[in-house]
PDB file of C-alpha atoms and ligand atoms in Angstrom:
ATOM      1  CA  MET A  33     -95.408  -2.568 -34.525  1.00 74.00           C
ATOM      2  CA  THR A  34     -98.508  -0.924 -33.929  1.00 91.00           C
ATOM      3  CA  LYS A  35    -101.404  -1.713 -36.119  1.00 97.00           C
ATOM      4  CA  PRO A  36    -104.034   1.465 -36.709  1.00 98.00           C
ATOM      5  CA  LEU A  37    -105.769   0.238 -39.168  1.00 98.00           C
ATOM      6  CA  LEU A  38    -106.393  -3.445 -37.229  1.00 98.00           C
ATOM      7  CA  ASN A  39    -107.317  -1.205 -34.197  1.00 98.00           C
ATOM      8  CA  LEU A  40    -109.921   0.018 -36.102  1.00 98.00           C
ATOM      9  CA  ILE A  41    -111.257  -2.486 -37.407  1.00 98.00           C
ATOM     10  CA  GLN A  42    -110.912  -4.415 -34.052  1.00 98.00           C
ATOM     11  CA  SER A  43    -112.086  -1.644 -31.799  1.00 98.00           C
ATOM     12  CA  ALA A  44    -115.200  -0.659 -34.355  1.00 98.00           C
ATOM     13  CA  SER A  45    -116.190  -4.800 -34.065  1.00 98.00           C
ATOM     14  CA  LYS A  46    -116.268  -4.392 -30.527  1.00 98.00           C
ATOM     15  CA  LYS A  47    -118.206  -1.176 -30.348  1.00 98.00           C
ATOM     16  CA  GLY A  48    -120.833  -2.727 -32.751  1.00 98.00           C
ATOM     17  CA  GLU A  49    -120.170  -0.189 -35.176  1.00 98.00           C
ATOM     18  CA  LYS A  50    -120.135  -1.340 -38.740  1.00 98.00           C
ATOM     19  CA  LEU A  51    -117.588   0.141 -41.636  1.00 99.00           C
ATOM     20  CA  LEU A  52    -117.457  -0.009 -44.996  1.00 98.00           C
ATOM     21  CA  ALA A  53    -115.099  -0.477 -47.810  1.00 98.00           C
ATOM     22  CA  ILE A  54    -115.602   0.593 -51.367  1.00 98.00           C
ATOM     23  CA  LEU A  55    -112.934  -1.649 -53.561  1.00 98.00           C
ATOM     24  CA  LEU A  56    -111.417   0.023 -56.867  1.00 97.00           C
ATOM     25  CA  ASP A  57    -109.865  -2.160 -59.488  1.00 95.00           C
ATOM     26  CA  PRO A  58    -107.378  -0.622 -61.374  1.00 93.00           C
ATOM     27  CA  ASP A  59    -107.928  -1.911 -64.576  1.00 88.00           C
ATOM     28  CA  LYS A  60    -111.196  -0.829 -64.391  1.00 86.00           C
ATOM     29  CA  SER A  61    -110.964   3.306 -63.255  1.00 82.00           C
ATOM     30  CA  SER A  62    -109.242   5.238 -65.736  1.00 83.00           C
ATOM     31  CA  PRO A  63    -106.814   8.084 -63.412  1.00 79.00           C
ATOM     32  CA  ASN A  64    -108.873  10.743 -64.920  1.00 87.00           C
ATOM     33  CA  GLU A  65    -111.612  10.226 -62.647  1.00 93.00           C
ATOM     34  CA  ILE A  66    -109.698   9.618 -60.195  1.00 96.00           C
ATOM     35  CA  SER A  67    -111.408  13.341 -58.552  1.00 95.00           C
ATOM     36  CA  PHE A  68    -114.923  12.846 -59.131  1.00 96.00           C
ATOM     37  CA  ILE A  69    -114.667   8.480 -57.834  1.00 97.00           C
ATOM     38  CA  VAL A  70    -113.282   9.875 -54.423  1.00 98.00           C
ATOM     39  CA  LYS A  71    -115.990  12.437 -54.115  1.00 97.00           C
ATOM     40  CA  ARG A  72    -117.955  10.104 -55.021  1.00 97.00           C
ATOM     41  CA  ILE A  73    -116.896   7.388 -51.714  1.00 98.00           C
ATOM     42  CA  GLU A  74    -116.899  10.801 -49.451  1.00 97.00           C
ATOM     43  CA  LYS A  75    -120.633  11.451 -49.929  1.00 97.00           C
ATOM     44  CA  LEU A  76    -120.831   7.646 -48.227  1.00 97.00           C
ATOM     45  CA  LYS A  77    -119.156   7.773 -45.802  1.00 98.00           C
ATOM     46  CA  ALA A  78    -116.833   4.764 -46.659  1.00 98.00           C
ATOM     47  CA  ASP A  79    -113.988   3.854 -44.146  1.00 98.00           C
ATOM     48  CA  PHE A  80    -111.677   2.980 -46.022  1.00 98.00           C
ATOM     49  CA  ILE A  81    -111.141   2.503 -49.785  1.00 98.00           C
ATOM     50  CA  PHE A  82    -109.234  -1.428 -50.636  1.00 98.00           C
ATOM     51  CA  VAL A  83    -107.269  -1.803 -54.703  1.00 98.00           C
ATOM     52  CA  GLY A  84    -106.965  -4.464 -56.071  1.00 97.00           C
ATOM     53  CA  GLY A  85    -108.025  -7.484 -58.911  1.00 95.00           C
ATOM     54  CA  SER A  86    -107.833 -10.503 -59.827  1.00 93.00           C
ATOM     55  CA  PHE A  87    -106.084  -9.574 -62.924  1.00 90.00           C
ATOM     56  CA  VAL A  88    -103.833  -6.084 -62.908  1.00 90.00           C
ATOM     57  CA  GLU A  89    -101.244  -5.269 -65.153  1.00 89.00           C
ATOM     58  CA  ASP A  90     -97.718  -5.071 -63.314  1.00 89.00           C
ATOM     59  CA  GLY A  91     -96.915  -1.208 -62.112  1.00 90.00           C
ATOM     60  CA  VAL A  92    -100.715  -0.489 -62.860  1.00 94.00           C
ATOM     61  CA  THR A  93    -101.858  -0.659 -58.898  1.00 96.00           C
ATOM     62  CA  ALA A  94     -99.776   1.091 -58.222  1.00 95.00           C
ATOM     63  CA  SER A  95     -99.242   4.583 -59.886  1.00 94.00           C
ATOM     64  CA  PHE A  96    -103.561   4.254 -59.136  1.00 96.00           C
ATOM     65  CA  VAL A  97    -102.351   4.030 -56.290  1.00 97.00           C
ATOM     66  CA  LYS A  98    -100.397   7.034 -55.939  1.00 96.00           C
ATOM     67  CA  LYS A  99    -102.282   9.655 -57.206  1.00 96.00           C
ATOM     68  CA  LEU A 100    -104.857   8.001 -55.169  1.00 97.00           C
ATOM     69  CA  ARG A 101    -103.160   9.141 -52.299  1.00 97.00           C
ATOM     70  CA  GLU A 102    -103.247  12.118 -53.747  1.00 97.00           C
ATOM     71  CA  ASN A 103    -106.881  12.989 -54.062  1.00 97.00           C
ATOM     72  CA  THR A 104    -107.973  11.798 -50.031  1.00 98.00           C
ATOM     73  CA  THR A 105    -106.865  10.733 -47.018  1.00 98.00           C
ATOM     74  CA  ILE A 106    -109.092   7.969 -46.296  1.00 98.00           C
ATOM     75  CA  PRO A 107    -107.238   4.567 -45.691  1.00 98.00           C
ATOM     76  CA  ILE A 108    -105.710   2.941 -48.683  1.00 98.00           C
ATOM     77  CA  VAL A 109    -106.166  -0.975 -48.094  1.00 98.00           C
ATOM     78  CA  LEU A 110    -104.454  -3.173 -50.470  1.00 98.00           C
ATOM     79  CA  PHE A 111    -106.817  -6.600 -51.390  1.00 98.00           C
ATOM     80  CA  PRO A 112    -104.448  -8.138 -53.968  1.00 98.00           C
ATOM     81  CA  GLY A 113    -105.005 -11.312 -56.883  1.00 97.00           C
ATOM     82  CA  ASP A 114    -100.727 -10.917 -56.327  1.00 97.00           C
ATOM     83  CA  TYR A 115     -97.916  -9.783 -55.412  1.00 97.00           C
ATOM     84  CA  SER A 116     -96.923  -7.878 -57.932  1.00 95.00           C
ATOM     85  CA  GLN A 117    -100.183  -5.307 -56.778  1.00 97.00           C
ATOM     86  CA  VAL A 118     -97.852  -4.241 -53.319  1.00 97.00           C
ATOM     87  CA  THR A 119     -96.978  -0.397 -53.536  1.00 97.00           C
ATOM     88  CA  ASN A 120     -95.581   1.299 -50.878  1.00 97.00           C
ATOM     89  CA  TYR A 121     -98.144   4.485 -51.529  1.00 97.00           C
ATOM     90  CA  ALA A 122    -101.104   2.288 -50.078  1.00 98.00           C
ATOM     91  CA  ASN A 123    -101.169   2.090 -45.408  1.00 98.00           C
ATOM     92  CA  GLY A 124    -102.189  -1.420 -45.234  1.00 98.00           C
ATOM     93  CA  LEU A 125    -102.451  -5.073 -47.021  1.00 98.00           C
ATOM     94  CA  LEU A 126    -104.591  -7.363 -46.557  1.00 98.00           C
ATOM     95  CA  PHE A 127    -102.406 -10.475 -46.263  1.00 98.00           C
ATOM     96  CA  LEU A 128    -104.895 -12.402 -48.179  1.00 98.00           C
ATOM     97  CA  SER A 129    -104.382 -16.618 -47.919  1.00 98.00           C
ATOM     98  CA  LEU A 130    -106.961 -18.418 -49.209  1.00 98.00           C
ATOM     99  CA  LEU A 131    -108.145 -21.220 -47.087  1.00 99.00           C
ATOM    100  CA  SER A 132    -111.454 -22.190 -49.257  1.00 98.00           C
ATOM    101  CA  GLY A 133    -108.998 -23.693 -52.075  1.00 98.00           C
ATOM    102  CA  ARG A 134    -106.479 -25.937 -51.867  1.00 98.00           C
ATOM    103  CA  ASN A 135    -103.948 -24.644 -53.843  1.00 98.00           C
ATOM    104  CA  PRO A 136    -100.254 -23.804 -52.597  1.00 98.00           C
ATOM    105  CA  GLU A 137     -99.526 -20.953 -54.419  1.00 98.00           C
ATOM    106  CA  TYR A 138    -102.291 -19.001 -52.942  1.00 98.00           C
ATOM    107  CA  LEU A 139    -101.685 -20.545 -49.749  1.00 98.00           C
ATOM    108  CA  ILE A 140     -97.839 -19.818 -49.213  1.00 98.00           C
ATOM    109  CA  GLU A 141     -96.150 -19.119 -52.632  1.00 98.00           C
ATOM    110  CA  GLN A 142     -97.948 -15.323 -52.981  1.00 98.00           C
ATOM    111  CA  GLN A 143     -97.204 -14.546 -49.546  1.00 98.00           C
ATOM    112  CA  ILE A 144     -93.879 -15.549 -50.208  1.00 98.00           C
ATOM    113  CA  LYS A 145     -93.358 -13.826 -53.888  1.00 98.00           C
ATOM    114  CA  ALA A 146     -94.273 -10.869 -52.205  1.00 98.00           C
ATOM    115  CA  VAL A 147     -91.602 -10.890 -48.404  1.00 98.00           C
ATOM    116  CA  PRO A 148     -88.667  -8.516 -51.280  1.00 96.00           C
ATOM    117  CA  PHE A 149     -91.324  -6.000 -51.962  1.00 95.00           C
ATOM    118  CA  LEU A 150     -92.308  -5.765 -47.718  1.00 96.00           C
ATOM    119  CA  LYS A 151     -88.321  -5.684 -46.529  1.00 88.00           C
ATOM    120  CA  ASN A 152     -88.315  -1.958 -45.988  1.00 88.00           C
ATOM    121  CA  SER A 153     -91.911  -1.848 -45.892  1.00 95.00           C
ATOM    122  CA  THR A 154     -94.540   0.934 -44.272  1.00 94.00           C
ATOM    123  CA  LEU A 155     -97.335  -0.530 -45.409  1.00 98.00           C
ATOM    124  CA  GLU A 156     -99.681  -1.866 -42.441  1.00 98.00           C
ATOM    125  CA  ILE A 157     -99.762  -5.467 -42.858  1.00 98.00           C
ATOM    126  CA  ILE A 158    -103.018  -7.967 -42.032  1.00 98.00           C
ATOM    127  CA  PRO A 159    -102.795 -11.287 -41.548  1.00 98.00           C
ATOM    128  CA  THR A 160    -106.297 -12.453 -43.522  1.00 99.00           C
ATOM    129  CA  GLY A 161    -108.006 -15.756 -43.983  1.00 99.00           C
ATOM    130  CA  TYR A 162    -109.684 -15.513 -47.194  1.00 99.00           C
ATOM    131  CA  ILE A 163    -112.795 -17.668 -48.467  1.00 99.00           C
ATOM    132  CA  LEU A 164    -114.426 -18.395 -51.013  1.00 98.00           C
ATOM    133  CA  ILE A 165    -118.550 -18.631 -51.329  1.00 98.00           C
ATOM    134  CA  ASP A 166    -120.315 -20.281 -54.439  1.00 98.00           C
ATOM    135  CA  GLY A 167    -122.187 -16.808 -55.472  1.00 98.00           C
ATOM    136  CA  GLY A 168    -123.397 -18.767 -58.543  1.00 98.00           C
ATOM    137  CA  THR A 169    -120.718 -17.041 -60.868  1.00 97.00           C
ATOM    138  CA  ASN A 170    -116.872 -18.184 -62.302  1.00 97.00           C
ATOM    139  CA  SER A 171    -116.106 -15.433 -60.754  1.00 97.00           C
ATOM    140  CA  SER A 172    -112.503 -14.293 -61.361  1.00 97.00           C
ATOM    141  CA  VAL A 173    -110.993 -15.562 -57.878  1.00 98.00           C
ATOM    142  CA  LEU A 174    -111.969 -18.959 -58.655  1.00 98.00           C
ATOM    143  CA  LYS A 175    -110.370 -19.059 -62.163  1.00 98.00           C
ATOM    144  CA  VAL A 176    -106.697 -17.323 -61.166  1.00 98.00           C
ATOM    145  CA  SER A 177    -107.098 -19.494 -58.283  1.00 98.00           C
ATOM    146  CA  LYS A 178    -108.321 -22.683 -59.923  1.00 98.00           C
ATOM    147  CA  THR A 179    -109.541 -23.203 -56.502  1.00 98.00           C
ATOM    148  CA  THR A 180    -113.482 -24.572 -55.616  1.00 98.00           C
ATOM    149  CA  PRO A 181    -115.488 -22.015 -53.655  1.00 98.00           C
ATOM    150  CA  ILE A 182    -117.315 -23.692 -50.288  1.00 98.00           C
ATOM    151  CA  PRO A 183    -121.073 -24.399 -51.211  1.00 98.00           C
ATOM    152  CA  GLN A 184    -123.513 -22.002 -49.919  1.00 98.00           C
ATOM    153  CA  GLU A 185    -125.066 -24.867 -47.792  1.00 98.00           C
ATOM    154  CA  ASN A 186    -122.137 -25.835 -46.186  1.00 98.00           C
ATOM    155  CA  ILE A 187    -122.020 -24.139 -43.124  1.00 98.00           C
ATOM    156  CA  GLU A 188    -120.749 -26.491 -41.261  1.00 99.00           C
ATOM    157  CA  LEU A 189    -117.115 -26.294 -43.703  1.00 99.00           C
ATOM    158  CA  ALA A 190    -117.567 -22.689 -43.622  1.00 99.00           C
ATOM    159  CA  VAL A 191    -117.219 -22.187 -40.417  1.00 99.00           C
ATOM    160  CA  ALA A 192    -114.157 -25.024 -39.480  1.00 99.00           C
ATOM    161  CA  THR A 193    -112.379 -22.933 -42.193  1.00 99.00           C
ATOM    162  CA  ALA A 194    -112.678 -19.927 -40.720  1.00 99.00           C
ATOM    163  CA  VAL A 195    -112.134 -20.507 -37.419  1.00 99.00           C
ATOM    164  CA  ALA A 196    -109.162 -22.926 -38.780  1.00 99.00           C
ATOM    165  CA  GLY A 197    -107.563 -19.473 -40.128  1.00 99.00           C
ATOM    166  CA  MET A 198    -108.426 -18.217 -36.580  1.00 99.00           C
ATOM    167  CA  TYR A 199    -106.096 -20.599 -35.090  1.00 99.00           C
ATOM    168  CA  LYS A 200    -103.405 -20.693 -37.137  1.00 98.00           C
ATOM    169  CA  GLY A 201    -103.079 -16.497 -36.551  1.00 98.00           C
ATOM    170  CA  LYS A 202    -105.692 -14.624 -38.739  1.00 99.00           C
ATOM    171  CA  GLN A 203    -106.293 -11.087 -37.689  1.00 98.00           C
ATOM    172  CA  LEU A 204    -109.678 -10.749 -40.034  1.00 99.00           C
ATOM    173  CA  ILE A 205    -111.563 -13.221 -41.746  1.00 99.00           C
ATOM    174  CA  TYR A 206    -112.675 -12.805 -45.453  1.00 99.00           C
ATOM    175  CA  LEU A 207    -116.211 -14.417 -46.551  1.00 99.00           C
ATOM    176  CA  GLU A 208    -115.944 -13.432 -49.839  1.00 98.00           C
ATOM    177  CA  ALA A 209    -119.214 -14.443 -53.101  1.00 98.00           C
ATOM    178  CA  GLY A 210    -116.398 -13.216 -56.511  1.00 98.00           C
ATOM    179  CA  SER A 211    -116.954  -9.650 -57.536  1.00 97.00           C
ATOM    180  CA  GLY A 212    -120.580  -9.790 -59.114  1.00 97.00           C
ATOM    181  CA  ALA A 213    -122.052 -12.493 -57.011  1.00 98.00           C
ATOM    182  CA  LYS A 214    -125.203 -13.934 -58.413  1.00 98.00           C
ATOM    183  CA  GLN A 215    -126.102 -14.371 -54.735  1.00 98.00           C
ATOM    184  CA  ALA A 216    -124.323 -12.761 -52.155  1.00 98.00           C
ATOM    185  CA  VAL A 217    -122.732 -14.227 -48.947  1.00 98.00           C
ATOM    186  CA  ASN A 218    -125.669 -15.604 -46.947  1.00 98.00           C
ATOM    187  CA  TYR A 219    -127.338 -14.259 -44.122  1.00 98.00           C
ATOM    188  CA  LYS A 220    -127.345 -17.587 -41.895  1.00 98.00           C
ATOM    189  CA  LEU A 221    -123.389 -18.036 -42.668  1.00 98.00           C
ATOM    190  CA  ILE A 222    -122.516 -14.692 -42.089  1.00 99.00           C
ATOM    191  CA  SER A 223    -123.758 -15.191 -38.647  1.00 98.00           C
ATOM    192  CA  GLU A 224    -122.526 -18.918 -37.960  1.00 99.00           C
ATOM    193  CA  VAL A 225    -118.956 -17.381 -38.876  1.00 99.00           C
ATOM    194  CA  LYS A 226    -119.228 -14.416 -36.640  1.00 98.00           C
ATOM    195  CA  LYS A 227    -121.064 -16.353 -33.401  1.00 98.00           C
ATOM    196  CA  ASN A 228    -117.636 -19.150 -33.886  1.00 99.00           C
ATOM    197  CA  ILE A 229    -114.867 -16.689 -34.491  1.00 99.00           C
ATOM    198  CA  SER A 230    -113.833 -13.476 -32.617  1.00 98.00           C
ATOM    199  CA  ILE A 231    -111.989 -11.561 -34.937  1.00 98.00           C
ATOM    200  CA  PRO A 232    -113.590  -9.261 -36.653  1.00 99.00           C
ATOM    201  CA  LEU A 233    -115.641 -10.050 -40.136  1.00 99.00           C
ATOM    202  CA  ILE A 234    -115.747  -8.632 -43.360  1.00 99.00           C
ATOM    203  CA  VAL A 235    -117.615  -9.840 -45.489  1.00 99.00           C
ATOM    204  CA  GLY A 236    -118.463  -9.330 -50.011  1.00 98.00           C
ATOM    205  CA  GLY A 237    -119.401 -10.175 -52.901  1.00 98.00           C
ATOM    206  CA  GLY A 238    -122.438  -9.252 -54.668  1.00 98.00           C
ATOM    207  CA  ILE A 239    -123.885  -6.323 -52.043  1.00 98.00           C
ATOM    208  CA  LYS A 240    -126.055  -4.230 -54.045  1.00 97.00           C
ATOM    209  CA  SER A 241    -128.898  -2.638 -52.259  1.00 97.00           C
ATOM    210  CA  THR A 242    -128.414  -0.600 -48.927  1.00 97.00           C
ATOM    211  CA  GLU A 243    -131.415  -3.536 -47.634  1.00 98.00           C
ATOM    212  CA  GLN A 244    -128.881  -6.259 -48.243  1.00 98.00           C
ATOM    213  CA  LEU A 245    -125.531  -3.961 -46.563  1.00 98.00           C
ATOM    214  CA  ASN A 246    -127.619  -3.600 -44.099  1.00 98.00           C
ATOM    215  CA  ASN A 247    -128.509  -7.605 -43.281  1.00 98.00           C
ATOM    216  CA  ALA A 248    -125.391  -8.541 -43.737  1.00 98.00           C
ATOM    217  CA  TYR A 249    -123.930  -5.580 -40.642  1.00 98.00           C
ATOM    218  CA  LYS A 250    -127.362  -7.865 -39.053  1.00 98.00           C
ATOM    219  CA  ASN A 251    -126.099 -10.634 -39.232  1.00 98.00           C
ATOM    220  CA  GLY A 252    -122.332 -10.385 -37.869  1.00 98.00           C
ATOM    221  CA  ALA A 253    -120.179  -8.054 -40.532  1.00 99.00           C
ATOM    222  CA  ASP A 254    -118.066  -6.002 -39.218  1.00 99.00           C
ATOM    223  CA  LEU A 255    -116.623  -4.413 -42.053  1.00 99.00           C
ATOM    224  CA  VAL A 256    -118.854  -4.642 -45.798  1.00 98.00           C
ATOM    225  CA  VAL A 257    -116.904  -4.183 -49.305  1.00 98.00           C
ATOM    226  CA  ILE A 258    -118.376  -2.931 -52.230  1.00 98.00           C
ATOM    227  CA  GLY A 259    -117.146  -2.872 -55.595  1.00 98.00           C
ATOM    228  CA  THR A 260    -119.333  -3.660 -58.627  1.00 97.00           C
ATOM    229  CA  ALA A 261    -121.923  -1.610 -57.738  1.00 98.00           C
ATOM    230  CA  PHE A 262    -119.872   1.502 -56.832  1.00 97.00           C
ATOM    231  CA  GLU A 263    -118.165   0.689 -59.836  1.00 95.00           C
ATOM    232  CA  ASN A 264    -121.493   0.536 -61.636  1.00 95.00           C
ATOM    233  CA  ASN A 265    -122.990   4.148 -60.004  1.00 92.00           C
ATOM    234  CA  ASN A 266    -125.904   1.912 -58.538  1.00 86.00           C
ATOM    235  CA  PHE A 267    -125.188   1.763 -54.964  1.00 86.00           C
ATOM    236  CA  ASN A 268    -126.091   4.650 -53.139  1.00 70.00           C
ATOM    237  CA  ASN A 269    -127.267   3.827 -50.016  1.00 72.00           C
ATOM    238  CA  GLU A 270    -130.261   5.897 -49.768  1.00 59.00           C
TER     239      GLU A 270
HETATM  240  C1  GRG B 839    -100.132 -11.412 -50.218  1.00 84.04           C
HETATM  241  C2  GRG B 839     -99.885 -11.303 -51.186  1.00 84.04           C
HETATM  242  C3  GRG B 839     -98.834 -10.129 -51.574  1.00 84.04           C
HETATM  243  C4  GRG B 839    -101.119 -11.723 -51.756  1.00 84.04           C
HETATM  244  C5  GRG B 839    -102.392 -12.417 -51.938  1.00 84.04           C
HETATM  245  C6  GRG B 839    -102.266 -13.086 -52.642  1.00 84.04           C
HETATM  246  C7  GRG B 839    -103.746 -13.944 -52.902  1.00 84.04           C
HETATM  247  C8  GRG B 839    -103.748 -15.485 -51.949  1.00 84.04           C
HETATM  248  C9  GRG B 839    -105.326 -13.810 -53.421  1.00 84.04           C
HETATM  249  C10 GRG B 839    -105.738 -14.184 -52.917  1.00 84.04           C
HETATM  250  C11 GRG B 839    -107.215 -14.773 -54.451  1.00 84.04           C
HETATM  251  C12 GRG B 839    -107.233 -14.233 -55.154  1.00 84.04           C
HETATM  252  C13 GRG B 839    -106.883 -13.714 -57.181  1.00 84.04           C
HETATM  253  C14 GRG B 839    -107.792 -12.956 -54.850  1.00 84.04           C
HETATM  254  C15 GRG B 839    -108.161 -11.245 -55.469  1.00 84.04           C
HETATM  255  C16 GRG B 839    -109.161 -10.093 -54.126  1.00 84.04           C
HETATM  256  C17 GRG B 839    -109.615  -9.460 -55.382  1.00 84.04           C
HETATM  257  C18 GRG B 839    -108.646  -8.031 -55.541  1.00 84.04           C
HETATM  258  C19 GRG B 839    -110.876  -9.790 -55.394  1.00 84.04           C
HETATM  259  C20 GRG B 839    -111.219  -8.289 -56.490  1.00 84.04           C
HETATM  260  O1  GRG B 839    -111.026  -8.309 -58.063  1.00 84.04           O
HETATM  261  P1  GRG B 839    -112.579  -9.419 -58.517  1.00 84.04           P
HETATM  262  O2  GRG B 839    -113.078  -8.304 -58.772  1.00 84.04           O
HETATM  263  O3  GRG B 839    -112.276 -10.710 -58.404  1.00 84.04           O
HETATM  264  O4  GRG B 839    -111.296  -8.973 -60.120  1.00 84.04           O
HETATM  265  P2  GRG B 839    -111.456  -8.428 -61.306  1.00 84.04           P
HETATM  266  O5  GRG B 839    -112.116  -7.176 -60.783  1.00 84.04           O
HETATM  267  O6  GRG B 839    -110.412  -8.271 -61.864  1.00 84.04           O
HETATM  268  O7  GRG B 839    -112.026  -9.467 -62.324  1.00 84.04           O
HETATM  269  O1  1GP B 840    -117.907  -6.112 -56.947  1.00 84.04           O
HETATM  270  P1  1GP B 840    -118.883  -7.182 -55.633  1.00 84.04           P
HETATM  271  O2  1GP B 840    -119.619  -7.483 -56.380  1.00 84.04           O
HETATM  272  O3  1GP B 840    -118.966  -5.834 -54.581  1.00 84.04           O
HETATM  273  O4  1GP B 840    -117.686  -7.608 -54.908  1.00 84.04           O
HETATM  274  C1  1GP B 840    -116.290  -7.075 -53.737  1.00 84.04           C
HETATM  275  C2  1GP B 840    -115.809  -7.973 -53.261  1.00 84.04           C
HETATM  276  O5  1GP B 840    -115.822  -8.922 -52.298  1.00 84.04           O
HETATM  277  C3  1GP B 840    -114.940  -8.881 -54.467  1.00 84.04           C
HETATM  278  O6  1GP B 840    -113.870  -9.034 -53.685  1.00 84.04           O
HETATM  279 MG1   MG B 841    -114.490  -6.671 -59.892  1.00 84.04          MG
END
C-alpha cells in the first residue's frame, strides 16, 4: 500500500524541511466559515489540515471534512479523539496510540473499534505514537483518557516512551502538551527525543508565536501543529 502522506513527511524530515499543520476542531468551527478558514490556512502555507477534537458529536466530523474537502486541496488528516471521528472524506488518519498513558481503551480498544470503519476505506493509515506531556493545564486529552501526562522534567521517560513506540513500529511520534497548554513541550525534551529516534517527530500544544514555532523546529520538530492560536486568530506567522 502506498503512503504518500507519510512519504512526504519522511522526505521532508530527511531534508530538514519543516512542516506545519493547522488543527481544526469540528465542534468549534462552523461549516459556514469554512471558505474563510481555508483562505487563512492557505495564507499560512500550511502543509496539512488536521481535523479532530477530544469531544466531538457523532457525524459532525464527516460533514465538516466533506465541506472542507470541497474547499481545498491541502491534505486533510484525521487526528481523532475516538473512533467515531473516522471518515473517508479525509486523505489520511493518524492511527494514534496514547503511549504515555496506561489506559487500554486508548492503547488498543479504540483502534479495534475503528476497524469496521476502515475495512473498505481509502484513508492512508499512519501508525502514530502519541505522548502526552504535562502542559500545565488539565487538558482535554488528560480528562478524556484519564491518564497521567509525563512531567516536562522527566526527559528520560519521554525518550524511553518515544523509542519504545518506534520499536513497536510507529511511523511517527507526536509530543503533545495538550490543546491550549500553558507550557508547550520544552525544547530540551524535543531535542532529546529527536536525537533518540529515527522517525519523524510531531510537536503540538500551546504554540502561539513564530518564535516558539521556530524554536520547536530548531530543536528537532519536523511537523508542528497549531490549533488554539489559529482558532483565536492570533497566529499569523509573520
Ligand atoms: C485510531 C483511532 C481511530 C482513534 C485513536 C483514539 C486515541 C488513542 C486518542 C488519543 C487520546 C485523545 C483523546 C486524543 C485527542 C486528540 C485531539 C483531537 C486533540 C485535540 O483536541 P483538543 O483540542 O484537545 O480537544 P477539545 O478542543 O475538544 O477540547
Ligand atoms: O491547540 P494547540 O494548543 O495549538 O494544540 C495543538 C494540538 O497539539 C492539540 O492537540
Ligand atoms: Mg481544541
